[in-house]
XYZ file of C-alpha atoms in Angstrom:
626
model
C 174.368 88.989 -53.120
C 171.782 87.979 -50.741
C 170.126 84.501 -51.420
C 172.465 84.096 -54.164
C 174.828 80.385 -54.510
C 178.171 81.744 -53.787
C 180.015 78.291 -53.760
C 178.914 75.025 -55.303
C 179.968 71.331 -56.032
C 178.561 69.141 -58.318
C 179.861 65.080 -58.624
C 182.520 65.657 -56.538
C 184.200 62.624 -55.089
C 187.460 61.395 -53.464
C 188.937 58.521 -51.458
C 191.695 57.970 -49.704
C 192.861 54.536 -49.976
C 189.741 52.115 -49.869
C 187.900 54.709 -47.755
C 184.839 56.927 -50.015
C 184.746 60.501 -48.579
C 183.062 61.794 -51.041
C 180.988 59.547 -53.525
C 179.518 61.542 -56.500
C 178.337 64.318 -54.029
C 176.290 67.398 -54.446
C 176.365 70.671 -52.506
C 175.765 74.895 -53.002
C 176.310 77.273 -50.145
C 174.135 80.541 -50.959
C 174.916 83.875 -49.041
C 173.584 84.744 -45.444
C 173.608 81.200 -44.865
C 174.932 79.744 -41.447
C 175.372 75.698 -42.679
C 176.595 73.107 -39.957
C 178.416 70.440 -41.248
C 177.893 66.769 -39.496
C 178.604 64.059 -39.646
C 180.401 60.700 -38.074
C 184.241 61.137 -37.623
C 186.556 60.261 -40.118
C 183.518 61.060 -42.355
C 185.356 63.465 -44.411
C 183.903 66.764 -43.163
C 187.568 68.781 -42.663
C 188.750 67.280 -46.351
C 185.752 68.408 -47.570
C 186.510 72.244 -45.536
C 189.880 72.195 -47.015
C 188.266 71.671 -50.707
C 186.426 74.820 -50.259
C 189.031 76.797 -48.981
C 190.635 75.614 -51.921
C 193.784 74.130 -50.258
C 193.137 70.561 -51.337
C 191.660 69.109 -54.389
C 189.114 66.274 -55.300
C 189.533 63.307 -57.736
C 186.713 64.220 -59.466
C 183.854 67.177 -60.056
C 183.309 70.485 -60.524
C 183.534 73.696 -58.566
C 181.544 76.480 -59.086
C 182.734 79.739 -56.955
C 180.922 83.289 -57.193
C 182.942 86.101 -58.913
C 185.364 87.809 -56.382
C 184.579 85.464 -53.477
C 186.418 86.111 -49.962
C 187.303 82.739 -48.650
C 188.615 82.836 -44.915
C 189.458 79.610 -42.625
C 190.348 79.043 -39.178
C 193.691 77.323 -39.144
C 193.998 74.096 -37.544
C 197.917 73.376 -38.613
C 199.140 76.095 -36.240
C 202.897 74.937 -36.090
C 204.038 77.589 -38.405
C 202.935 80.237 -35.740
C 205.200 78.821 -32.847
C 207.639 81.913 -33.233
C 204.891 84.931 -34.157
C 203.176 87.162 -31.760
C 199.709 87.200 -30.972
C 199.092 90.403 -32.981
C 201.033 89.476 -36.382
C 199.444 85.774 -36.821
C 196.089 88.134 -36.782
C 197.230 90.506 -38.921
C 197.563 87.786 -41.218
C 193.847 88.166 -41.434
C 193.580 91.425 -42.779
C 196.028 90.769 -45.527
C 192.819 91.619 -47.963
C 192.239 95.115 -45.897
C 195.792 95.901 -45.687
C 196.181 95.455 -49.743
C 193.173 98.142 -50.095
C 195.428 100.643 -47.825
C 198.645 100.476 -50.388
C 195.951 100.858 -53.568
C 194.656 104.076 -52.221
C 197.559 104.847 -51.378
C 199.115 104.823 -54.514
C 195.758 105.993 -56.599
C 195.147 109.420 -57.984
C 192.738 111.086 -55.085
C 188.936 111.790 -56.405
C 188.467 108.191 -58.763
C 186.060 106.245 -58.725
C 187.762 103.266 -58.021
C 188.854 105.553 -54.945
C 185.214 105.553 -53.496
C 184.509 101.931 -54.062
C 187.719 100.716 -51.841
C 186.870 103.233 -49.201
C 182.903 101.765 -49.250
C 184.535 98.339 -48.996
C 186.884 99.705 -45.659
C 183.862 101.691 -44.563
C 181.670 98.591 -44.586
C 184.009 95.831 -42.979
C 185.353 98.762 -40.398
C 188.903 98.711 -41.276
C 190.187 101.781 -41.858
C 192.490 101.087 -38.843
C 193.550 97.560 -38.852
C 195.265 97.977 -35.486
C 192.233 99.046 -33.802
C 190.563 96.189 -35.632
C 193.081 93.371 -34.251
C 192.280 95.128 -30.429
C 188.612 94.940 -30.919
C 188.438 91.205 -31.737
C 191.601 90.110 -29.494
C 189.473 92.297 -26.274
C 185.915 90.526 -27.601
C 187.694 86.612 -27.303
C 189.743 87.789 -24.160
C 192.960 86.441 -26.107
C 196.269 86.931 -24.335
C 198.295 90.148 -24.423
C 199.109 90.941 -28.336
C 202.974 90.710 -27.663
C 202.917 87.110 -26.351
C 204.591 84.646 -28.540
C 202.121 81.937 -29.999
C 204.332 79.263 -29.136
C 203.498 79.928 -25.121
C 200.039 79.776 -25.650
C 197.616 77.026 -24.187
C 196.098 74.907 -26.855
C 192.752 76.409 -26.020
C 194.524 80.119 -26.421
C 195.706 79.317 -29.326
C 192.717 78.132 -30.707
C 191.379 81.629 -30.443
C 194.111 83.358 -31.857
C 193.464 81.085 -35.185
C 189.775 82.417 -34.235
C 190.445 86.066 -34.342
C 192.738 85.769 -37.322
C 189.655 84.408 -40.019
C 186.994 86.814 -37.961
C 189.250 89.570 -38.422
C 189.381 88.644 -42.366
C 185.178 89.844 -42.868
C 185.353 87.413 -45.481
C 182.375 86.231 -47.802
C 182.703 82.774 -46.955
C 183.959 82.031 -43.309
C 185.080 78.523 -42.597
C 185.201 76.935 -38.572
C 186.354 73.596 -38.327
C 185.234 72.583 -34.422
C 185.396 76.917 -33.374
C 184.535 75.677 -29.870
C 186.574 73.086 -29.106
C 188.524 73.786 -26.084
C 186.819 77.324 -25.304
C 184.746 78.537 -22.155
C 181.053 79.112 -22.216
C 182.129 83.006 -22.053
C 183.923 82.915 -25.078
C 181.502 80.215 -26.990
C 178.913 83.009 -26.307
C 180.521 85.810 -27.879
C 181.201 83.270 -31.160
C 177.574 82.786 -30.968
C 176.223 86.718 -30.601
C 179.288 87.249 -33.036
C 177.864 84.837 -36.189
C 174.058 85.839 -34.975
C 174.875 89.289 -36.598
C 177.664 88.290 -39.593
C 176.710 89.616 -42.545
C 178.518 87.156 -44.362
C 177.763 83.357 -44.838
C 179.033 80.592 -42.600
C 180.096 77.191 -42.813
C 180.902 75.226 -39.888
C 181.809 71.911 -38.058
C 180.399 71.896 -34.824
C 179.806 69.004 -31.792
C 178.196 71.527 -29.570
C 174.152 71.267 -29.896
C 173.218 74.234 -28.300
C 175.956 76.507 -30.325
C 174.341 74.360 -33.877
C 170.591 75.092 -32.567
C 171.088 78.750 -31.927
C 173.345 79.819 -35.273
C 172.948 77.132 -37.923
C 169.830 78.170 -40.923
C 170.667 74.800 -42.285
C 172.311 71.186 -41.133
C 173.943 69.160 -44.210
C 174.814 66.249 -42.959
C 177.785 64.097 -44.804
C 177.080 60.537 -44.613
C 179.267 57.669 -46.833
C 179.612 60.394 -49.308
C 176.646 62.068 -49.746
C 175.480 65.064 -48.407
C 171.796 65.228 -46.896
C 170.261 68.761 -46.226
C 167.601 69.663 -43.237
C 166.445 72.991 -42.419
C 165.344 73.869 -38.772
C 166.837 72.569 -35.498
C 169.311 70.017 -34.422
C 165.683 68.162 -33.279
C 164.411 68.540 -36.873
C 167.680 67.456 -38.099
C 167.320 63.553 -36.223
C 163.401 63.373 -37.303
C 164.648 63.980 -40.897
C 167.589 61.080 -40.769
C 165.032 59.079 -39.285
C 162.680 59.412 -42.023
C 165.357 58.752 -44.362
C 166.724 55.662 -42.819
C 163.209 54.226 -42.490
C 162.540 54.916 -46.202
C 165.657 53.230 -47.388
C 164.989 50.546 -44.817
C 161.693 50.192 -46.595
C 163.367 50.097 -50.067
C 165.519 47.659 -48.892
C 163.024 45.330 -47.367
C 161.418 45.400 -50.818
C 164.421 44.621 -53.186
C 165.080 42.006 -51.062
C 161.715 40.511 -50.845
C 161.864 41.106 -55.060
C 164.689 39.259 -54.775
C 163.698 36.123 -53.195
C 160.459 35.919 -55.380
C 163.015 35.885 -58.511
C 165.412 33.392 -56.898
C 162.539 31.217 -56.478
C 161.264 31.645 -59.812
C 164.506 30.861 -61.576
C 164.738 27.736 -59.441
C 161.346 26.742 -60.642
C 161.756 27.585 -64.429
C 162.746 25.338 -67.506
C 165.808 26.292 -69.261
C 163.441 27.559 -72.422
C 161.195 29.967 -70.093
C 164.553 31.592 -68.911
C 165.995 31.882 -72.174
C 162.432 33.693 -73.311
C 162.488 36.190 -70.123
C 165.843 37.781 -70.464
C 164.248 41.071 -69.662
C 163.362 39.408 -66.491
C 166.420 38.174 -65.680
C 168.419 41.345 -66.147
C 166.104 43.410 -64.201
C 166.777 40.971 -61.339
C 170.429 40.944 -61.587
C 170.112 45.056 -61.783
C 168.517 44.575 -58.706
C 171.044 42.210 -57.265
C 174.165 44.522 -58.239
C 172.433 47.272 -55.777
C 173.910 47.576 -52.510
C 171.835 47.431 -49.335
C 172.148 51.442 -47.068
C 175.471 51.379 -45.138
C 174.769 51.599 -41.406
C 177.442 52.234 -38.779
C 176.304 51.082 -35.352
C 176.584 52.776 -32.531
C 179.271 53.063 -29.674
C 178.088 50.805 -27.149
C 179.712 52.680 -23.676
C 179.305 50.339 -20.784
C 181.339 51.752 -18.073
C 181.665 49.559 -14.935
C 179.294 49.227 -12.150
C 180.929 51.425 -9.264
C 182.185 50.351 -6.082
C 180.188 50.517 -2.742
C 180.028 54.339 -1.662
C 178.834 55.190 1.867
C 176.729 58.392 2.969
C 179.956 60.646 2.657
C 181.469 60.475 -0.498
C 184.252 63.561 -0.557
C 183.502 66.510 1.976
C 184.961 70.093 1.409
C 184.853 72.341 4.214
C 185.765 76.650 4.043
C 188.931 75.546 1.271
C 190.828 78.187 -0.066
C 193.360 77.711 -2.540
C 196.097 80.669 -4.551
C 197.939 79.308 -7.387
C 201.043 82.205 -7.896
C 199.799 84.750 -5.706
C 196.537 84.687 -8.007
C 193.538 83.292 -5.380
C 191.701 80.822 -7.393
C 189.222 79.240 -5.020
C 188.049 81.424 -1.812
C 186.685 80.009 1.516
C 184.488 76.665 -0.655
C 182.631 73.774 0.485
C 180.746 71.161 -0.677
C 179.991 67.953 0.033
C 179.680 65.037 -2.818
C 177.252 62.432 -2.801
C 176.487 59.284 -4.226
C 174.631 59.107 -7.050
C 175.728 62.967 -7.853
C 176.960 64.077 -11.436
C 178.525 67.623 -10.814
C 179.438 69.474 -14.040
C 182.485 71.695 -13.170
C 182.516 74.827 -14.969
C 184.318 78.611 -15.543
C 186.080 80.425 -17.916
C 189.567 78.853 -18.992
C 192.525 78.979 -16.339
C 189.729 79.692 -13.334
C 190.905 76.878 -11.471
C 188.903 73.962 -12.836
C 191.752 71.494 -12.943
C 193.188 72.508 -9.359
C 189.683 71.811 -7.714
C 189.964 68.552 -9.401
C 193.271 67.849 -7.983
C 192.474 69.273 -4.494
C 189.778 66.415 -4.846
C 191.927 63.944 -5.493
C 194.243 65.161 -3.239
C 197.095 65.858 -5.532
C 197.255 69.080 -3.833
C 196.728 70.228 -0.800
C 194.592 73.157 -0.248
C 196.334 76.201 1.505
C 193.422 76.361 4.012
C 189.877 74.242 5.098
C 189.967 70.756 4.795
C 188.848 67.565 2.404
C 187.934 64.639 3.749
C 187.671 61.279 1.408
C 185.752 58.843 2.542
C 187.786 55.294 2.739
C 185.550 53.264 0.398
C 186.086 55.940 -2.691
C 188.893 54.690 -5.814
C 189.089 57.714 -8.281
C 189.211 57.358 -11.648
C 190.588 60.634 -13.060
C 192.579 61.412 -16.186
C 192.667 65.134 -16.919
C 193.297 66.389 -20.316
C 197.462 66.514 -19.806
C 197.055 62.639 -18.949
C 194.968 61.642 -22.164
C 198.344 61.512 -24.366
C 198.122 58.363 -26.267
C 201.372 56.986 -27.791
C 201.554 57.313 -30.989
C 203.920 54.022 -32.104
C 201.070 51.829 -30.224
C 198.672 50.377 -32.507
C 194.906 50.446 -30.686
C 195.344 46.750 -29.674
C 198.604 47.513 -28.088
C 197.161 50.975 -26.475
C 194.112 49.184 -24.642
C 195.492 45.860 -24.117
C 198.736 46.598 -22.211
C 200.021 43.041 -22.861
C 197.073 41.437 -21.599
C 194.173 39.455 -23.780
C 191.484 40.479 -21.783
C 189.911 42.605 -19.120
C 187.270 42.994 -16.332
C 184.359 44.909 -16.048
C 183.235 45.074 -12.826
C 181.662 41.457 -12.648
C 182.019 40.750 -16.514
C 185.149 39.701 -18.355
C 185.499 40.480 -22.015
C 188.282 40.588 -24.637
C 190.203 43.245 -25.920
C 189.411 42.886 -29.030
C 185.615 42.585 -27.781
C 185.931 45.717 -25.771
C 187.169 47.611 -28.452
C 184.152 46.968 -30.598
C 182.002 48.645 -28.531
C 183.933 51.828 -29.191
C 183.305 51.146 -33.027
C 186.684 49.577 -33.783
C 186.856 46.947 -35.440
C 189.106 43.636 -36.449
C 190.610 45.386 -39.288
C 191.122 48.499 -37.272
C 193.024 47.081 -33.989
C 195.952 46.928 -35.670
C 196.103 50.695 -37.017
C 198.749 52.844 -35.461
C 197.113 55.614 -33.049
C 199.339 58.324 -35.183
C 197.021 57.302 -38.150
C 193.011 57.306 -36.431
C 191.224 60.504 -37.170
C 190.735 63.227 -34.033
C 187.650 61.521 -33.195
C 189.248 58.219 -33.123
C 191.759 59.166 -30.802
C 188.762 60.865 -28.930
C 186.966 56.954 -28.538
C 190.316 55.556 -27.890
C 191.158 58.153 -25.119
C 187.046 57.203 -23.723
C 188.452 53.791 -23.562
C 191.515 53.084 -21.732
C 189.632 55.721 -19.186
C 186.613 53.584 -18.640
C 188.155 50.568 -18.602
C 189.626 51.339 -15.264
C 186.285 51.268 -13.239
C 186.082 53.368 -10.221
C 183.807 54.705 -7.998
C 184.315 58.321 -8.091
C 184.427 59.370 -11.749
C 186.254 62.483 -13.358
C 186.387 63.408 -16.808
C 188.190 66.725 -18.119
C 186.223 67.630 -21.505
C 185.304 64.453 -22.073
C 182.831 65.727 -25.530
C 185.607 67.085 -27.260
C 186.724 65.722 -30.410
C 183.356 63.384 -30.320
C 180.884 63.158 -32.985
C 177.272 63.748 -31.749
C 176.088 59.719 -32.029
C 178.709 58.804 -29.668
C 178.733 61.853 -27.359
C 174.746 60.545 -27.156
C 175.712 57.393 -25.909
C 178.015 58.863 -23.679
C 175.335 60.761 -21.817
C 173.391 57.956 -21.545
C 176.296 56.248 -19.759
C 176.722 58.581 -17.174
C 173.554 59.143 -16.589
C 173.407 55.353 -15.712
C 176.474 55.619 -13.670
C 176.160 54.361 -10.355
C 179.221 56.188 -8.394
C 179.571 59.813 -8.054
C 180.894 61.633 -11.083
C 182.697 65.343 -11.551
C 182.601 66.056 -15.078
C 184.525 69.678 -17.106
C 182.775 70.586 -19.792
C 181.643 73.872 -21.760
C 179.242 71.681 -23.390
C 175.704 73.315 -22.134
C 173.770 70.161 -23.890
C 176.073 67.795 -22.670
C 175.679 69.846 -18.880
C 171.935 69.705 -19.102
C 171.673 65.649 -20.186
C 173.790 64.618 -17.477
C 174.176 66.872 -14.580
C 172.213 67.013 -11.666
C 174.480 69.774 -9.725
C 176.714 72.619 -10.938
C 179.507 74.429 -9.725
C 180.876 77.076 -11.473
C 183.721 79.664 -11.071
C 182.987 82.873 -10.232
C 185.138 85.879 -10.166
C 187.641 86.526 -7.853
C 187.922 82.815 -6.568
C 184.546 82.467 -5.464
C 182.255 79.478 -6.361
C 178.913 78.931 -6.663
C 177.555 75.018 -5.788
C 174.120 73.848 -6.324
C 171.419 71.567 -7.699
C 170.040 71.551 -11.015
C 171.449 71.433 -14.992
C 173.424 74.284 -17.080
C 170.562 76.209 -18.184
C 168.929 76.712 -14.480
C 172.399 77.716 -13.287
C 172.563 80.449 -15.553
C 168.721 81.627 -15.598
C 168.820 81.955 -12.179
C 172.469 83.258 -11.221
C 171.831 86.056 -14.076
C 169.002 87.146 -11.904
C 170.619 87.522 -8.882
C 173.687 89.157 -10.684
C 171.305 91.903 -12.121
C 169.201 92.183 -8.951
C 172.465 92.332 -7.113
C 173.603 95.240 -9.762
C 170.463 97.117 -9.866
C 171.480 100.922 -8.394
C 170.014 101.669 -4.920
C 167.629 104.573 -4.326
C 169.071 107.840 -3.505
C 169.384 109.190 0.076
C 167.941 112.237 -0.979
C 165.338 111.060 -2.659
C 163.520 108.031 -1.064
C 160.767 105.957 -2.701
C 157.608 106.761 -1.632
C 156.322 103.994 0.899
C 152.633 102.663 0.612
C 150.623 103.243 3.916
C 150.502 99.461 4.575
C 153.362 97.440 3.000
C 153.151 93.607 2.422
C 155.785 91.661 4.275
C 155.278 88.774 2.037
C 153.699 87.599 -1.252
C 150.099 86.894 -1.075
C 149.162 83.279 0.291
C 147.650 82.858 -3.700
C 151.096 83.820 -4.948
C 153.052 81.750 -2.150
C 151.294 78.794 -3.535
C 151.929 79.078 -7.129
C 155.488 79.937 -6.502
C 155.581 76.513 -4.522
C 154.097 74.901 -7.522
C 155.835 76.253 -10.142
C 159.512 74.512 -9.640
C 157.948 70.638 -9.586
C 155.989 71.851 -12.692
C 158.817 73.215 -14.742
C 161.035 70.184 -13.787
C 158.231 67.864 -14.493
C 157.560 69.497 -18.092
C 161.793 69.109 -18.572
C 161.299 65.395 -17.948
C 158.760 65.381 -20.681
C 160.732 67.446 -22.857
C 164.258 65.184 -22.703
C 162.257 61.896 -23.138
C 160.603 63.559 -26.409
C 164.065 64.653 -27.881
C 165.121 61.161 -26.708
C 162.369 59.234 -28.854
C 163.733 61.332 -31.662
C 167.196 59.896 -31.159
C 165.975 56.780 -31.294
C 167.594 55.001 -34.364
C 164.622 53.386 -35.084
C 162.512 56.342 -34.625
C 160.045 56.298 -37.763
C 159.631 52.490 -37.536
C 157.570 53.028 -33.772
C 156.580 56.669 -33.937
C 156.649 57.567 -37.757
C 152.797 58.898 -37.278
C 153.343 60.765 -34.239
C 156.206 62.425 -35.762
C 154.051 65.989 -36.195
C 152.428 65.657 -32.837
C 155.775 64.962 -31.160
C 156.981 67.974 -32.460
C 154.064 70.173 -31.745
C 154.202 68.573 -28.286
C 157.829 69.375 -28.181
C 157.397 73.256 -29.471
C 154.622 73.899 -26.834
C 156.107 72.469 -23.978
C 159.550 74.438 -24.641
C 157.491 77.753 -24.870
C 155.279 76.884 -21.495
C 158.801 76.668 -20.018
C 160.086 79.773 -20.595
C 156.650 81.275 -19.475
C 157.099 79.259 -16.383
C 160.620 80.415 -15.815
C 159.665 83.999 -16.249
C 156.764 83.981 -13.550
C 159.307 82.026 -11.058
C 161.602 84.748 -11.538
C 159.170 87.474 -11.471
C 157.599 86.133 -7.912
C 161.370 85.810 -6.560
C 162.587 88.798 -7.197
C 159.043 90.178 -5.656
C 159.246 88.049 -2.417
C 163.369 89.437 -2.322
C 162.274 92.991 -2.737
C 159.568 92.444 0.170
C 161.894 90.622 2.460
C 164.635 92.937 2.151
């Protein structure tokens, strides 16, 4: 069925209440496909998931499904699981597979029907659906198979809902937000996992890096239409762009038509009007058109930190065990101002106990941490972001008061809240009734609002739709104080932080400067050099006569150079894929948009050149200094 439309919509459109999710829209899906679904929150994108799985319906349209199609979702309702067991809510998955069994069971041995069930076991391996549920609970590291799913973690559970529509092999697999909540380790795995699915994909995703590396296609759903782009998450904002700009264009025009006929009709007789009635209908067609709905963007403005000295928090040889289990082994560091330390490790590491030993809402069983007098902390972890549900958003931020400060500046409630995209008409909507992302702003806001000059944030991306979680890196890249940020976001990572530490196994951490991506490039090498089997006793290496105790002074010199090249090149690479986020993008670079992007492709490829001669020239000077 390769390249063939296995699912497709044609006027479909729905509301609920005055709000257009989908106005008149268009869509197909063909197989092998991997299509991201965008889009602002409270957009529509999950109704429109749950129209395609079939469990909800719209007002209007038609829907067009291939003959026999597989249709497999990740649940996001998971209250119905509270009392079943790891291993029967993904056995639920292989309902399809388990069917099969009892057929050829029951069937006369030697049909032909007989061989075409076992092809269709033989190809989706499931001719043990126990083994089947171990494989893909062991590949997403989910808890044992006998726990109850009512004990997981949200982020646990989120992977059981995982394994149960992977385990499915369906035609058509549906992920609404698949990372949310997961480690890097298990995000990878998702990504190698859909890399290699034979089957087609549709997904909601947040996570840049995860869209760039698996989506074929981005379809973006904006005020009910859908808008298509092929190529990268980069391709995807130079396309919008050139849309906006065109319908900005159109705009500019009907209006200008406009004003010409207003003027005209002002000038003109009674008699010449009643002659050009042709005229005047084409202008009040014109008039009846609506101008391109625009939502603005968040406007984040967190307040300016407090004074910090030289010594901001100071860890010295901490050790920490959390029942019996030792999550953090013998660690310092020292924070500094100005530093924006992304925190990360696989989930239940310890991330959330370094944060309190910060903060000192625990004590560490050995070492020491100083905090230096003139820090406040602003930290709300993930347990703390509960909003209450009965509040309406006025009543949430505004605590009784009318207004509040920001460091120097004093706004309203009301005023601060429309930065965060809420407006008059939405203050007064109960939190129990905003959309995830919503919540997500609101959550942003009653944080922020609080200052500091030592800022935490526990997964502060998810939930966010990509405009806003673009104007919250550009926040805290502007922030003044120290920050210590969680996230399994690798963009997100890489746009704001300029250190990393990261759990390691066995309690151990690693601490040091740079983003994400040079973390991992250059902690990988050291793992494999580390791993790499020693010579044999037995058996030793022949030695050259006169062995070099160092790299040659050329290739000391270009190893010196080659670190202020690659970061300078980086810098050149995030202001590019900043010009392309620029709303306004085709209006002041529309003709350098195919240089840009040639600029952009190159200088991404000289990179990875670069970082493979650093790492070539390291592991040479290790294996001469050892």
């Amino acid at each position: 069925m390769a390249g063939t439309v296995l699912w497709t919509g044609e006027g479909i459109s729905l509301a609920i209440g005055t709000q257009v999710l989908l106005d008149d829209a268009k869509i197909s899906i063909h197989a092998g496909e991997r299509v991201a679904l965008v889009g602002r929150n409270g957009s529509g994108k999950s109704t429109f998931m749950r129209i395609v799985a079939g469990s909800e319906q719209p007002a209007a349209g038609e829907i067009t499904c291939a003959r026999g199609l597989r249709i497999a979702c990740m649940e996001q309702d998971c209250a119905r699981y509270h009392d079943v067991s790891v291993r029967d809510a993904i056995a639920e998955g292989l309902a399809y597979f388990n069917d099969i069994h009892r057929q050829l069971d029951a069937m006369r041995p030697g049909s032909a029907e007989q061989e075409k069930l076992e092809r269709i076991l033989t190809l989706h391996d499931a001719w043990d659906p126990a083994h089947k549920i171990e494989v893909v609970a062991q590949k997403l590291n989910l808890p044992p198979l006998d726990s109850r799913c009512g004990a997981l973690s949200g982020g646990e559970l989120r992977k059981v809902m995982l394994a149960r529509a992977i385990a499915a092999d369906p035609d058509l697999l549906l992920l609404d937000e698949p990372t949310n909540h997961l480690d890097i380790g298990a995000i990878s795995w998702i990504e190698d996992f859909l890399a290699d699915y034979r089957g087609t994909c549709l997904f909601v995703t947040h996570d840049r890096c995860f869209l760039d590396r698996i989506a074929t296609r981005i379809v973006e759903l904006d005020h009910g239409k859908f808008y298509s782009c092929e190529g990268s998450y980069a391709d995807f904002l130079a396309a919008k762009a050139a849309r906006e700009y065109r319908e900005d264009q159109a705009e500019y025009k009907r209006q200008s038509f406009l004003r010409r006929e207003i003027e005209w009709v002002r000038r003109s007789p009674k008699a010449r009007l009643r002659r050009n009635l042709g005229r005047i209908k084409r202008y009040e067609e014109t008039a009846a058109q609506s101008a391109p709905d625009r939502i603005g963007s968040m406007e984040l403005i967190i307040p300016k930190a407090g004074r910090l000295g030289n010594q901001v928090v100071r860890i010295e040889n901490v050790s920490h065990a959390m029942g019996g289990k030792p999550l953090i082994r013998d660690f310092s560091f020292e924070f500094e101002a100005g530093q924006r330390v992304g925190i990360v490790g696989p989930n239940g590491a310890g991330k959330t106990t370094l944060l309190k030993l910060i903060t000192q809402q625990l004590m560490p069983d050995s070492g020491k941490i100083e905090v230096a007098p003139t820090v406040v902390f602003n930290y709300i972890g993930q347990a703390h972001l509960e909003l209450n549900p009965n509040h309406t958003v006025l009543e949430e931020i505004g605590e009784g008061h009318e207004f509040i400060n920001l460091g120097d500046e004093r706004v309203s409630i009301r005023g601060y809240l429309r930065r965060f995209l809420f407006e008059d008409d939405r203050v007064n909507t109960r939190i129990d009734r905003l959309s995830g992302g919503e919540r997500a702003r609101i959550a942003l806001a009653k944080i922020l609002k609080s200052g500091g000059s030592f800022l935490i944030l526990d997964e502060p991306t998810n939930d966010l739709d990509l405009p806003s979680m673009r104007v919250l890196e550009e926040a805290l890249v502007g922030y003044s104080g120290c920050l210590a940020v969680v996230s399994h976001d690798r963009y997100f990572l890489n746009r704001v932080c300029t250190h990393i530490i990261a759990f390691e196994p066995d309690g151990h951490l690693f601490a040091g400067p740079g983003d994400y991506d040079y973390y991992f490039e250059h902690r990988v090498a050291a793992m494999r050099a580390a791993a790499a089997p020693a010579p044999k006793k037995d058996t030793p290496p022949p030695r050259p006569k006169s062995p070099p105790k160092k790299l040659s002074y050329k290739e000391e010199r270009e190893l010196a150079e080659l670190e202020p090249e690659i970061e300078r090149l980086e810098a050149r690479v995030s202001e590019i894929e900043a010009i392309f986020s620029e709303p306004d993008f085709f209006a002041n670079h529309g003709s350098e948009s195919a240089v840009l992007q040639n600029e952009l492709n190159c200088l991404r490829e000289k990179i990875d050149s670069l970082y493979a001669r650093w790492d070539e020239l390291e592991q040479k000077k290790q294996a001469l200094l050892s």
